[in-house]
């Protein structure tokens, strides 16, 4: 997934501590794969997406194989989505500031429509914050963890 923008908009974003207080400090209904997210994060109800992807198992397998983070979800996710009826990919708005050094970072939601009409989501953080500026992806089981991982790539406060 990449649609590297030419011009990067500037915006003020909450600190890591503020994000943790906002999203992890309060009551969070459920944990792990398929956990409910607060409505403020724009949760979608199954049926509002088209789910055009046909081979969910292969898509999940390829996504996880590309992930470079050691804490990525495991093969159990591939098994979970075996019976999924489709998948959809959406780029999410950034919850973190853009660095001034021209580096690039984007967050994608990979939503799988399960056989029971529930949705299982994986979050792909794509960035070029590597020594050789190679584009890599990291995969996380929830949007908050992916957003916090993206904060690692902020320029240091001086």
XYZ file of C-alpha atoms in Angstrom:
158
model
C 0.000 0.000 0.000
C 1.483 3.299 -0.896
C 0.266 6.582 -2.191
C 3.196 8.674 -1.065
C 1.998 12.291 -0.982
C 3.939 15.076 -2.645
C 3.100 17.706 -0.032
C 2.805 16.717 3.590
C 0.299 18.757 5.624
C 1.344 20.005 9.030
C -0.908 19.417 12.007
C -0.595 19.396 15.755
C -1.046 15.985 17.313
C -1.391 14.740 20.883
C 1.668 13.419 22.681
C 2.136 9.717 23.379
C 1.044 10.272 26.987
C -2.100 12.096 25.818
C -2.929 9.288 23.376
C -2.494 6.691 26.094
C -4.766 8.650 28.447
C -7.388 9.202 25.739
C -7.501 5.673 24.400
C -6.106 3.342 27.032
C -6.849 5.094 30.296
C -10.623 4.814 30.055
C -12.880 1.831 29.733
C -12.118 -0.087 26.565
C -14.754 -2.679 25.710
C -12.877 -5.845 24.790
C -9.314 -6.606 23.832
C -7.514 -8.362 21.043
C -8.747 -9.099 17.545
C -12.187 -7.763 16.727
C -12.433 -5.694 19.923
C -14.879 -2.801 19.802
C -13.377 0.641 19.264
C -14.767 3.941 20.539
C -17.158 5.617 18.086
C -14.876 8.660 18.080
C -12.358 6.632 16.088
C -14.864 6.215 13.268
C -15.808 2.580 13.772
C -17.707 1.203 10.799
C -20.625 -1.157 10.931
C -20.293 -4.192 8.651
C -22.350 -3.535 5.541
C -21.025 -0.009 5.067
C -18.009 -1.359 3.196
C -17.909 -3.189 -0.099
C -15.251 -5.809 0.913
C -14.071 -6.261 -2.697
C -11.104 -8.503 -1.833
C -11.825 -12.138 -2.636
C -9.009 -14.233 -1.118
C -8.894 -13.082 2.516
C -6.604 -15.867 3.710
C -3.983 -15.090 1.055
C -4.252 -11.339 1.687
C -3.698 -11.796 5.445
C -0.812 -14.207 4.821
C 0.931 -11.765 2.445
C 0.336 -8.795 4.769
C 1.823 -10.592 7.779
C 4.746 -11.935 5.724
C 5.703 -8.349 4.749
C 5.570 -7.083 8.347
C 8.977 -6.361 9.880
C 7.875 -5.895 13.505
C 8.561 -8.804 15.848
C 5.293 -8.220 17.745
C 3.128 -8.612 14.638
C 0.095 -10.898 14.863
C 0.849 -14.525 14.100
C -0.465 -17.231 11.830
C -3.562 -17.599 14.012
C -4.936 -14.550 12.176
C -4.546 -16.303 8.828
C -6.525 -19.216 10.260
C -9.192 -16.846 11.626
C -9.813 -15.175 8.254
C -9.939 -18.429 6.280
C -13.729 -18.275 6.203
C -13.958 -14.514 5.657
C -16.219 -13.437 2.811
C -14.025 -10.534 1.705
C -11.719 -7.738 2.802
C -11.356 -3.988 2.383
C -8.343 -1.688 2.758
C -8.665 1.933 3.836
C -6.035 4.573 4.572
C -6.714 6.153 7.958
C -6.164 9.780 8.922
C -2.896 10.343 10.756
C -2.959 10.734 14.523
C 0.687 11.794 14.572
C 2.644 14.728 13.172
C 4.643 14.548 9.981
C 8.378 14.913 10.542
C 10.171 17.734 8.781
C 12.897 15.506 7.333
C 10.867 14.332 4.336
C 10.284 10.873 5.775
C 6.972 9.202 5.112
C 4.481 7.225 7.219
C 0.880 6.024 6.613
C -1.634 3.856 8.473
C -4.012 1.435 6.725
C -6.914 -0.581 8.088
C -7.357 -4.052 6.581
C -10.932 -5.097 7.445
C -12.070 -8.683 6.920
C -15.797 -9.506 6.749
C -16.187 -12.725 8.695
C -18.784 -15.418 7.951
C -20.874 -14.307 10.969
C -21.007 -10.680 9.658
C -18.486 -9.427 12.218
C -15.357 -7.581 11.183
C -11.769 -8.419 12.073
C -9.254 -5.613 11.452
C -5.485 -5.476 11.153
C -3.568 -2.193 11.029
C -0.625 -1.707 8.702
C 1.885 1.027 9.496
C 3.913 1.752 6.363
C 6.990 3.971 6.627
C 10.452 4.699 5.277
C 12.095 5.392 8.650
C 14.866 2.901 7.984
C 18.588 3.649 7.650
C 18.396 3.225 3.857
C 14.904 4.851 3.614
C 13.515 1.552 2.334
C 9.718 1.348 2.545
C 8.649 -1.229 5.161
C 5.423 -2.206 6.876
C 4.538 -3.170 10.420
C 1.238 -4.869 11.312
C -0.673 -4.502 14.581
C -3.893 -6.060 15.908
C -5.477 -2.724 16.847
C -5.466 0.903 15.755
C -4.194 2.279 19.060
C -1.072 0.103 19.114
C -0.365 1.026 15.485
C -0.823 4.733 16.265
C 1.525 4.505 19.233
C 4.075 2.663 17.079
C 3.869 5.504 14.549
C 4.788 7.959 17.310
C 8.234 6.308 17.508
C 9.070 8.011 14.229
C 8.502 11.553 15.506
C 11.547 13.790 15.389
C 13.080 14.226 18.869
C 11.980 17.281 20.831
C 14.883 19.694 21.157
